[in-house]
Short mmCIF file of C-alpha atoms and ligand atoms in Angstrom, two decimals:
data_model
loop_
_atom_site.label_atom_id
_atom_site.label_comp_id
_atom_site.label_asym_id
_atom_site.label_seq_id
_atom_site.Cartn_x
_atom_site.Cartn_y
_atom_site.Cartn_z
CA MET B 1 119.12 79.68 117.93
CA SER B 2 117.37 82.32 120.39
CA GLN B 3 115.05 80.15 121.67
CA SER B 4 116.71 78.18 124.83
CA ALA B 5 115.83 74.63 125.05
CA GLN B 6 112.59 73.85 127.70
CA PRO B 7 110.85 71.24 129.13
CA ALA B 8 108.71 69.34 127.33
CA THR B 9 105.61 71.42 128.18
CA PRO B 10 102.41 71.09 125.08
CA VAL B 11 101.86 74.42 123.89
CA ALA B 12 98.05 75.30 122.86
CA PHE B 13 97.49 77.25 119.75
CA PRO B 14 93.98 79.76 119.13
CA PRO B 15 91.36 77.77 118.92
CA ALA B 16 90.28 79.67 115.21
CA PHE B 17 94.09 78.88 114.25
CA LEU B 18 94.22 76.94 111.00
CA TRP B 19 95.82 73.70 110.49
CA GLY B 20 96.68 73.83 106.28
CA ALA B 21 98.28 72.45 103.67
CA ALA B 22 99.59 73.74 100.52
CA THR B 23 99.71 72.73 96.86
CA SER B 24 99.71 74.84 93.41
CA ALA B 25 98.01 73.68 90.60
CA TYR B 26 101.19 73.19 87.84
CA GLN B 27 102.84 71.17 90.89
CA ILE B 28 100.26 69.11 91.09
CA GLU B 29 97.17 68.56 88.35
CA GLY B 30 98.43 67.22 85.82
CA ALA B 31 95.51 66.71 83.07
CA VAL B 32 97.41 69.82 81.10
CA ARG B 33 95.55 69.35 77.52
CA GLU B 34 91.75 68.97 78.92
CA GLY B 35 89.27 71.00 79.11
CA GLY B 36 90.53 73.90 76.69
CA ARG B 37 93.64 74.23 78.68
CA THR B 38 96.84 75.08 76.51
CA PRO B 39 100.26 75.19 77.96
CA SER B 40 101.87 77.77 80.36
CA ILE B 41 105.04 79.18 80.50
CA TRP B 42 106.29 76.32 82.58
CA ASP B 43 104.93 73.61 79.99
CA THR B 44 107.17 75.23 78.06
CA PHE B 45 109.65 75.56 80.08
CA SER B 46 109.98 72.13 81.63
CA HIS B 47 109.79 71.06 77.92
CA THR B 48 112.86 73.01 76.73
CA PRO B 49 115.95 70.09 76.94
CA GLY B 50 117.87 70.91 79.90
CA LYS B 51 116.10 73.22 82.17
CA THR B 52 114.96 70.99 84.77
CA ALA B 53 116.37 67.84 85.94
CA ASP B 54 116.07 64.76 84.53
CA GLY B 55 113.38 66.81 81.71
CA ASP B 56 110.67 66.42 84.44
CA HIS B 57 107.37 68.33 84.21
CA GLY B 58 103.80 68.17 85.01
CA ASP B 59 102.50 66.83 82.10
CA ILE B 60 100.50 64.22 84.39
CA ALA B 61 102.13 65.22 88.30
CA VAL B 62 100.36 63.69 90.40
CA ASP B 63 96.48 63.81 88.40
CA HIS B 64 94.81 65.44 91.18
CA TYR B 65 92.38 66.98 88.41
CA HIS B 66 91.61 63.58 88.11
CA ARG B 67 91.92 62.41 91.93
CA TYR B 68 90.78 65.96 93.74
CA ARG B 69 87.70 63.98 94.90
CA GLU B 70 90.36 60.84 96.76
CA ASP B 71 92.74 63.79 97.78
CA VAL B 72 89.91 65.85 99.15
CA ALA B 73 89.03 62.64 101.40
CA LEU B 74 92.72 62.43 102.58
CA MET B 75 93.23 66.12 103.88
CA ALA B 76 89.74 65.42 105.54
CA GLU B 77 91.35 62.06 106.88
CA LEU B 78 94.80 64.24 108.27
CA GLY B 79 92.26 66.58 109.85
CA LEU B 80 93.22 69.50 107.81
CA THR B 81 90.96 72.62 108.63
CA ALA B 82 92.25 74.62 105.68
CA TYR B 83 94.12 74.26 101.99
CA ARG B 84 95.34 76.29 99.60
CA PHE B 85 95.80 75.44 96.45
CA SER B 86 96.19 77.69 93.12
CA VAL B 87 94.30 78.32 89.83
CA SER B 88 95.81 77.63 86.71
CA TRP B 89 95.14 80.55 84.44
CA SER B 90 95.39 78.66 81.27
CA ARG B 91 92.59 76.20 82.25
CA VAL B 92 90.37 79.84 82.75
CA GLN B 93 91.49 82.10 80.56
CA PRO B 94 93.62 79.82 77.57
CA THR B 95 95.02 82.45 75.52
CA GLY B 96 95.52 84.97 78.93
CA ARG B 97 92.86 86.95 77.77
CA GLY B 98 88.60 86.94 76.71
CA PRO B 99 85.74 85.19 78.09
CA ALA B 100 86.26 82.37 80.57
CA VAL B 101 86.09 78.41 79.78
CA GLN B 102 83.79 77.20 82.05
CA VAL B 103 84.62 73.64 81.81
CA GLY B 104 87.87 75.62 83.25
CA LEU B 105 86.16 77.09 86.46
CA ASP B 106 84.14 73.66 86.95
CA PHE B 107 86.90 71.77 87.90
CA TYR B 108 87.69 74.71 91.06
CA ARG B 109 84.23 74.79 91.53
CA ARG B 110 84.02 71.08 92.08
CA LEU B 111 86.96 71.25 94.18
CA VAL B 112 85.73 73.86 96.00
CA ASP B 113 82.41 72.28 96.69
CA GLU B 114 83.91 69.06 97.40
CA LEU B 115 86.72 70.85 100.75
CA LEU B 116 83.47 72.55 101.93
CA ALA B 117 81.41 69.87 102.32
CA HIS B 118 84.14 68.28 104.01
CA GLY B 119 84.35 71.04 106.22
CA ILE B 120 87.94 72.48 105.23
CA LYS B 121 88.18 76.28 104.28
CA PRO B 122 89.62 76.51 101.00
CA ALA B 123 92.33 79.48 100.02
CA VAL B 124 92.53 80.15 96.42
CA THR B 125 96.01 81.38 95.02
CA LEU B 126 95.10 83.22 91.19
CA TYR B 127 98.63 82.91 90.28
CA HIS B 128 101.44 80.42 91.10
CA TRP B 129 103.97 81.12 88.75
CA ASP B 130 102.42 79.69 85.34
CA LEU B 131 101.78 82.38 83.12
CA PRO B 132 99.60 81.07 79.65
CA GLN B 133 102.62 80.61 77.18
CA GLU B 134 100.60 83.70 75.21
CA LEU B 135 101.06 86.20 77.75
CA GLU B 136 104.77 85.27 77.87
CA ASP B 137 104.97 85.70 74.05
CA SER B 138 103.09 89.19 73.66
CA GLY B 139 106.17 89.93 76.67
CA GLY B 140 104.87 88.73 79.58
CA TRP B 141 105.56 90.88 82.80
CA PRO B 142 107.63 93.13 82.15
CA GLU B 143 105.42 94.65 80.49
CA ARG B 144 102.32 96.17 81.63
CA ASP B 145 99.50 94.68 79.65
CA THR B 146 100.12 91.84 81.48
CA ALA B 147 99.03 93.32 84.60
CA LEU B 148 96.19 94.63 82.77
CA ARG B 149 95.24 90.92 82.00
CA PHE B 150 95.61 89.64 85.68
CA ALA B 151 92.81 92.06 86.65
CA GLU B 152 90.69 91.03 83.78
CA TYR B 153 91.21 87.17 84.86
CA ALA B 154 91.21 87.67 88.91
CA GLY B 155 87.75 89.31 88.32
CA ILE B 156 86.88 86.34 86.40
CA VAL B 157 87.66 83.90 88.58
CA GLY B 158 86.62 85.81 91.70
CA GLU B 159 83.09 86.17 90.56
CA ALA B 160 82.88 82.39 89.75
CA LEU B 161 84.40 81.11 93.95
CA GLY B 162 83.60 84.58 95.74
CA ASP B 163 80.40 83.16 97.12
CA ARG B 164 82.37 80.22 98.24
CA VAL B 165 85.71 80.82 98.97
CA GLU B 166 86.67 83.65 101.98
CA GLN B 167 90.52 83.62 101.54
CA TRP B 168 92.33 84.95 98.49
CA ILE B 169 96.01 85.32 97.58
CA THR B 170 96.50 87.43 94.25
CA LEU B 171 100.20 86.43 93.61
CA ASN B 172 102.56 83.38 95.24
CA GLU B 173 106.25 84.22 95.97
CA PRO B 174 106.73 87.73 93.22
CA TRP B 175 109.90 87.45 94.15
CA CYS B 176 110.20 84.31 91.94
CA SER B 177 108.21 85.21 89.35
CA ALA B 178 110.36 88.55 88.51
CA PHE B 179 114.26 87.86 89.50
CA LEU B 180 113.90 83.83 89.07
CA GLY B 181 112.10 84.08 85.84
CA TYR B 182 113.78 86.76 83.86
CA GLY B 183 116.46 87.67 86.08
CA SER B 184 118.59 83.64 86.60
CA GLY B 185 116.41 82.29 84.78
CA VAL B 186 116.44 78.87 86.61
CA HIS B 187 112.82 79.38 85.98
CA ALA B 188 109.83 79.65 83.43
CA PRO B 189 109.99 81.63 81.18
CA GLY B 190 114.01 81.45 81.76
CA ARG B 191 115.08 84.93 80.53
CA THR B 192 118.18 86.47 81.87
CA ASP B 193 117.38 89.84 81.88
CA PRO B 194 117.64 92.04 84.84
CA VAL B 195 116.17 95.14 83.60
CA ALA B 196 113.09 93.04 82.90
CA ALA B 197 113.47 91.09 86.07
CA LEU B 198 113.15 94.26 87.93
CA ARG B 199 110.12 95.69 84.98
CA ALA B 200 108.86 92.01 85.88
CA ALA B 201 108.66 92.94 89.71
CA HIS B 202 107.14 96.20 89.28
CA HIS B 203 103.93 94.74 87.19
CA LEU B 204 103.36 91.81 89.40
CA ASN B 205 103.26 94.42 92.16
CA LEU B 206 100.31 96.85 89.71
CA ALA B 207 98.49 93.19 88.97
CA HIS B 208 98.55 92.48 92.67
CA GLY B 209 96.85 95.90 93.06
CA LEU B 210 94.28 96.13 89.95
CA GLY B 211 93.69 92.00 91.00
CA THR B 212 93.30 93.10 94.27
CA SER B 213 90.72 96.11 93.17
CA ALA B 214 88.91 93.52 90.65
CA LEU B 215 88.15 90.49 93.15
CA ARG B 216 87.07 93.58 95.64
CA SER B 217 84.82 94.84 92.98
CA VAL B 218 82.94 90.95 92.60
CA MET B 219 83.18 89.74 95.75
CA PRO B 220 81.25 89.65 99.05
CA ALA B 221 82.80 92.54 101.75
CA ARG B 222 83.80 89.55 103.82
CA ASN B 223 86.22 87.98 102.18
CA GLN B 224 90.12 88.31 102.78
CA VAL B 225 92.55 89.50 100.29
CA ALA B 226 95.72 89.12 100.91
CA ILE B 227 99.48 88.11 98.62
CA SER B 228 101.94 85.56 99.83
CA LEU B 229 105.58 86.74 99.78
CA ASN B 230 108.25 84.41 100.90
CA SER B 231 110.37 87.74 102.59
CA SER B 232 113.83 86.84 102.89
CA VAL B 233 115.42 86.76 106.54
CA VAL B 234 118.54 88.53 105.42
CA ARG B 235 121.48 88.11 107.67
CA PRO B 236 125.21 89.43 107.50
CA LEU B 237 127.65 87.48 107.41
CA SER B 238 129.49 89.38 110.02
CA GLN B 239 128.99 92.99 111.06
CA SER B 240 131.66 94.88 109.67
CA PRO B 241 130.39 97.69 107.80
CA ALA B 242 130.69 96.10 104.36
CA ASP B 243 128.56 93.32 105.20
CA LEU B 244 125.80 95.13 107.05
CA ALA B 245 125.29 97.49 103.70
CA ALA B 246 125.71 94.03 101.80
CA ALA B 247 122.39 92.85 103.61
CA ARG B 248 120.62 96.20 103.45
CA ARG B 249 120.65 96.04 99.75
CA ILE B 250 119.77 92.73 99.65
CA ASP B 251 116.78 92.87 101.64
CA ASP B 252 115.87 95.67 99.25
CA LEU B 253 115.88 93.29 96.71
CA ALA B 254 114.45 90.54 98.10
CA ASN B 255 111.41 92.35 100.43
CA GLY B 256 111.70 96.17 100.04
CA VAL B 257 110.78 96.09 95.81
CA PHE B 258 107.57 94.23 97.08
CA HIS B 259 107.04 95.55 101.29
CA GLY B 260 107.49 99.38 100.27
CA PRO B 261 104.85 99.80 97.39
CA LEU B 262 102.41 97.45 99.23
CA LEU B 263 102.82 98.53 102.56
CA HIS B 264 104.07 102.08 102.33
CA GLY B 265 103.19 103.11 98.99
CA ALA B 266 106.61 103.45 97.26
CA TYR B 267 109.64 101.88 96.10
CA PRO B 268 112.65 102.23 98.88
CA ALA B 269 114.87 105.54 97.21
CA THR B 270 118.00 102.75 98.75
CA LEU B 271 116.47 100.73 96.07
CA LEU B 272 115.97 103.21 93.48
CA ALA B 273 119.82 104.09 94.14
CA ALA B 274 121.25 100.60 94.40
CA THR B 275 120.04 99.67 91.13
CA SER B 276 120.23 102.70 89.14
CA THR B 277 122.77 101.79 86.90
CA VAL B 278 120.57 99.05 85.89
CA THR B 279 117.11 100.77 85.18
CA ASP B 280 115.75 104.43 86.24
CA TRP B 281 112.36 103.11 86.74
CA SER B 282 110.06 105.07 83.99
CA TYR B 283 107.67 102.25 83.29
CA VAL B 284 106.34 103.13 86.94
CA LEU B 285 103.73 105.24 86.05
CA ASP B 286 101.60 107.86 87.50
CA GLY B 287 98.96 106.28 90.03
CA ASP B 288 100.77 103.22 89.24
CA LEU B 289 102.03 103.80 93.41
CA ARG B 290 97.89 104.31 94.10
CA ALA B 291 96.41 101.28 92.45
CA ILE B 292 99.46 98.91 94.14
CA ARG B 293 98.52 100.20 97.87
CA GLN B 294 95.22 98.93 98.08
CA PRO B 295 94.41 97.82 101.90
CA LEU B 296 95.85 94.49 102.87
CA ASP B 297 93.11 92.16 105.12
CA ALA B 298 96.45 89.50 105.81
CA LEU B 299 99.73 88.87 104.79
CA GLY B 300 101.11 85.87 103.51
CA LEU B 301 104.57 84.55 104.31
CA ASN B 302 106.26 81.76 102.98
CA TYR B 303 109.51 80.73 105.04
CA TYR B 304 112.44 77.74 104.43
CA THR B 305 115.34 78.80 105.50
CA PRO B 306 117.22 82.46 106.04
CA THR B 307 120.43 84.12 103.00
CA VAL B 308 123.37 84.73 104.75
CA VAL B 309 125.56 87.61 102.50
CA SER B 310 128.70 89.19 102.65
CA ALA B 311 130.55 91.90 100.91
CA VAL B 312 132.73 90.41 97.90
CA ASP B 313 135.54 92.82 95.94
CA GLY B 314 134.15 92.61 92.22
CA ALA B 315 131.74 89.33 90.98
CA PRO B 316 132.10 85.79 92.65
CA ASP B 317 133.32 83.36 90.06
CA GLY B 318 131.09 80.67 88.74
CA PRO B 319 126.94 79.48 89.78
CA ARG B 320 125.70 81.62 93.09
CA ALA B 321 125.00 79.04 96.26
CA ASP B 322 122.07 81.18 97.20
CA GLY B 323 119.91 78.18 97.40
CA HIS B 324 117.88 79.05 93.88
CA GLY B 325 119.35 76.85 91.64
CA ALA B 326 122.92 77.24 89.67
CA SER B 327 122.82 79.48 87.23
CA SER B 328 125.49 82.15 85.77
CA PHE B 329 123.40 85.06 86.04
CA SER B 330 121.88 86.75 89.12
CA PRO B 331 118.89 87.39 90.25
CA TRP B 332 119.93 89.76 91.87
CA PRO B 333 120.06 93.44 89.91
CA GLY B 334 122.88 95.53 90.57
CA ALA B 335 124.40 93.26 93.28
CA ASP B 336 127.20 91.18 91.76
CA ASP B 337 129.00 92.33 94.76
CA VAL B 338 126.98 90.63 97.16
CA ALA B 339 128.16 86.92 98.23
CA PHE B 340 125.95 84.18 99.64
CA HIS B 341 126.59 81.61 101.88
CA GLN B 342 125.39 78.40 103.39
CA THR B 343 124.43 78.72 106.74
CA PRO B 344 126.60 76.43 109.06
CA GLY B 345 123.96 73.51 110.49
CA GLU B 346 121.79 70.56 110.04
CA ARG B 347 120.22 70.63 105.86
CA THR B 348 117.50 69.59 103.89
CA GLU B 349 117.52 67.98 101.10
CA MET B 350 117.57 70.88 98.82
CA GLY B 351 120.78 72.48 100.89
CA TRP B 352 118.61 74.92 102.84
CA THR B 353 120.08 74.64 106.44
CA VAL B 354 116.80 74.16 109.50
CA ASP B 355 117.09 77.70 111.24
CA PRO B 356 113.52 77.70 113.10
CA THR B 357 114.85 81.26 114.42
CA GLY B 358 113.91 82.86 110.79
CA LEU B 359 110.83 82.57 110.88
CA HIS B 360 110.20 83.63 114.10
CA GLU B 361 112.09 86.49 113.03
CA LEU B 362 110.01 87.26 109.76
CA ILE B 363 106.84 87.04 111.61
CA MET B 364 108.37 89.65 114.12
CA ARG B 365 109.93 91.67 111.62
CA TYR B 366 106.00 92.41 110.13
CA VAL B 367 104.34 93.07 113.48
CA GLN B 368 106.95 96.12 113.37
CA GLU B 369 106.09 97.05 110.04
CA ALA B 370 102.67 97.00 108.99
CA PRO B 371 101.12 96.02 113.21
CA ARG B 372 98.01 94.70 112.97
CA LEU B 373 97.73 93.32 109.75
CA PRO B 374 96.89 89.60 110.41
CA LEU B 375 99.56 86.87 109.29
CA TYR B 376 98.92 83.23 108.08
CA ILE B 377 101.74 80.91 107.27
CA THR B 378 101.28 80.23 103.76
CA GLU B 379 104.23 77.96 103.29
CA ASN B 380 106.40 76.50 104.87
CA GLY B 381 107.76 72.74 105.20
CA ALA B 382 110.88 70.67 103.73
CA ALA B 383 112.30 67.98 101.39
CA TYR B 384 113.82 64.78 102.44
CA GLU B 385 114.76 61.97 100.89
CA ASP B 386 111.25 59.87 101.99
CA LYS B 387 111.56 55.57 100.90
CA VAL B 388 108.60 53.60 101.44
CA ASP B 389 110.00 50.40 103.46
CA ALA B 390 109.40 46.91 103.67
CA GLY B 391 106.42 47.25 105.43
CA GLY B 392 105.06 49.82 103.23
CA GLN B 393 105.56 53.08 105.57
CA VAL B 394 107.32 55.76 105.15
CA HIS B 395 108.90 57.33 108.18
CA ASP B 396 110.24 61.08 107.99
CA PRO B 397 111.43 61.84 111.42
CA GLU B 398 113.28 64.29 110.14
CA ARG B 399 110.16 66.32 108.61
CA ILE B 400 108.53 65.82 112.10
CA ALA B 401 111.50 67.59 113.48
CA TYR B 402 111.61 69.89 111.00
CA LEU B 403 107.93 71.29 111.60
CA HIS B 404 108.01 70.79 115.45
CA GLY B 405 111.09 73.51 115.13
CA HIS B 406 108.92 75.82 113.13
CA LEU B 407 105.54 75.56 114.71
CA ALA B 408 107.01 76.20 117.99
CA ALA B 409 108.49 79.11 116.34
CA VAL B 410 105.28 80.46 114.81
CA HIS B 411 103.99 80.06 118.99
CA ARG B 412 107.01 81.86 120.41
CA ALA B 413 105.84 84.84 117.82
CA ILE B 414 101.91 84.41 118.84
CA THR B 415 103.21 84.84 122.70
CA ASP B 416 105.77 87.90 121.40
CA GLY B 417 102.16 89.20 119.81
CA ALA B 418 101.62 88.30 116.35
CA ASP B 419 98.18 87.98 115.42
CA VAL B 420 99.11 84.33 113.00
CA ARG B 421 95.44 82.78 112.20
CA GLY B 422 97.50 79.62 110.28
CA TYR B 423 99.91 77.38 109.17
CA TYR B 424 99.69 75.70 105.67
CA LEU B 425 102.37 73.24 105.45
CA TRP B 426 104.30 72.96 102.17
CA SER B 427 103.62 70.55 101.01
CA LEU B 428 100.65 67.87 100.97
CA MET B 429 102.10 65.71 99.03
CA ASP B 430 105.04 65.42 96.65
CA ASN B 431 104.88 67.12 94.15
CA PHE B 432 106.75 68.42 90.63
CA GLU B 433 109.51 70.55 92.11
CA TRP B 434 110.16 72.97 89.32
CA ALA B 435 113.58 73.17 88.03
CA TYR B 436 114.22 69.87 90.29
CA GLY B 437 111.63 68.02 88.96
CA TYR B 438 110.51 65.18 90.89
CA ALA B 439 113.74 64.39 92.73
CA LYS B 440 112.44 66.86 95.99
CA ARG B 441 109.84 65.48 98.41
CA PHE B 442 107.72 67.91 100.15
CA GLY B 443 104.91 66.44 101.08
CA MET B 444 103.63 65.02 104.39
CA VAL B 445 102.17 62.01 101.74
CA HIS B 446 104.22 59.93 99.87
CA VAL B 447 103.71 59.62 96.00
CA ASP B 448 104.36 56.98 93.76
CA TYR B 449 105.05 58.10 91.07
CA GLY B 450 104.98 54.92 89.37
CA THR B 451 101.70 54.19 90.09
CA LEU B 452 100.66 57.87 91.44
CA GLU B 453 99.55 55.80 95.00
CA ARG B 454 99.43 58.06 98.45
CA THR B 455 101.11 56.86 101.43
CA PRO B 456 100.72 59.61 104.35
CA LYS B 457 104.33 59.21 105.76
CA SER B 458 104.58 59.69 109.64
CA SER B 459 104.91 63.59 109.54
CA ALA B 460 100.97 63.46 108.41
CA ARG B 461 99.67 61.11 111.35
CA TRP B 462 102.12 63.84 113.48
CA TYR B 463 100.19 67.41 111.69
CA ARG B 464 97.01 65.32 112.21
CA GLU B 465 97.09 64.89 116.06
CA VAL B 466 98.52 69.15 116.26
CA ALA B 467 95.72 69.57 113.94
CA ARG B 468 92.96 67.82 116.34
CA THR B 469 94.23 69.14 119.88
CA GLY B 470 95.44 73.19 118.41
CA THR B 471 98.60 71.71 120.44
CA LEU B 472 102.06 71.23 119.80
CA PRO B 473 103.62 68.22 121.64
CA GLY B 474 106.55 69.28 123.53
CA VAL B 475 110.29 66.56 122.68
CA PRO B 476 112.41 66.91 125.43
CA GLY B 477 115.68 68.81 123.96
CA VAL B 478 113.63 70.70 121.09
CA PRO B 479 113.97 74.31 121.40
CA VAL B 480 109.93 75.20 122.61
CA ALA B 481 107.94 77.96 123.17
CA PRO B 482 106.66 78.87 126.43
CA ALA B 483 103.03 78.10 127.10
CA VAL B 484 100.76 81.01 126.86
C1 FCB S 501 108.31 78.24 97.32
C2 FCB S 501 107.07 77.42 96.44
C3 FCB S 501 106.35 76.54 95.83
C4 FCB S 501 107.36 75.30 96.82
C5 FCB S 501 108.15 75.52 97.69
C6 FCB S 501 109.75 74.43 98.10
O1 FCB S 501 109.39 78.47 96.66
O2 FCB S 501 106.36 78.76 96.05
O3 FCB S 501 105.89 75.96 94.81
O4 FCB S 501 108.24 75.15 94.95
O5 FCB S 501 109.08 76.73 97.60
#
């Protein structure tokens, strides 16, 4: 850790800092056949044997579709000032095309009204991985048409909610959609084709650009449009030239493939060179890079753990340990000669190392790379094996320590000059953790999957106090950023 242990001095965040929590539609809503909703790629994938732990799926999830009022009341009790959720495209445009289904939009109108009535600022993510299955059947993200369909969908949702939602996020973690969905296949739709993965990445970028323009054409100018990236903090295992080169290559595939066109108007030359044996990038058409580089109002950063890599001779044997699920297919096209390493230190239930210095490093990278762009931490949190005790309480001191360390890192970045305006804890409540099913609990609220009862964990009470005071308590022995 680069922070030194500090005395137990509490630190104050800027007064307007947003204290939020995040979720996504397929992970919490359930009600998959209601209101004309049709299957998304995650419905299909999770119902395909062998794709998720225990065959878990989101048919019921945590039934938020029916319990949203109670959930918003809980958010208010927990003192949240912001809430990030996603819209299910299949509820709004069941075939991924054509006119909107009002019943679907009405659910989100009611949810937003409920949030506003409780003084909670909504942040809408348009796409959190649940492509309508019909669009996948027509080719999915590797095909250009999907980007055009996304722009149409963005315009529909923007028109319906743009008068009351100010914060918009086009895509959540397009890296996962492209490289886990079409490369390693551990996410829906489960394809394992490196060319499809790179094509998907480009069309996701294009979808962001076209979607941003569509939103701006129907919404008041005060609204902010952003994208949430899971930008990786890539560290070389050693300072050897080979390891440094491996780290640069993975940085291009994890970050440059999105930062390049979004922030700088071009794919990095080093990325194009390193993937030239895989693809010729001929699907990047004239005008695409201009369409993608829309001025962003803010950037969302999702951070969990750093990535450590080294160079190897030839392809490593067996499944990869890169923290994104086991597959013998790589999510890193053209990088078979790179090995991924578990970093030393304490781990969460996902096996991810707890390292808040990575969050500080990530934020400061953007201060350099995109000066003046407001930042939000749109996801950060940890899974632990939380259990309800005999007294009906859930004590999760590890999560409190994780949040404390990471919020201290955010604070330190603010002190170092970063314009970070809010933090969305992943997640409000335990939910369907994709290929891991319900086995991994990320919530600050525990959910009993038998009764669907919600029980705030001790971390929720801790976070409420942080949100109420806007101040992070000092804890002896825990590295804390200096006071502003
Ligand atoms: C992120 C996803 C989110 C959740 C967390 C743990 O990659 O955006 O839905 O699964 O990881």
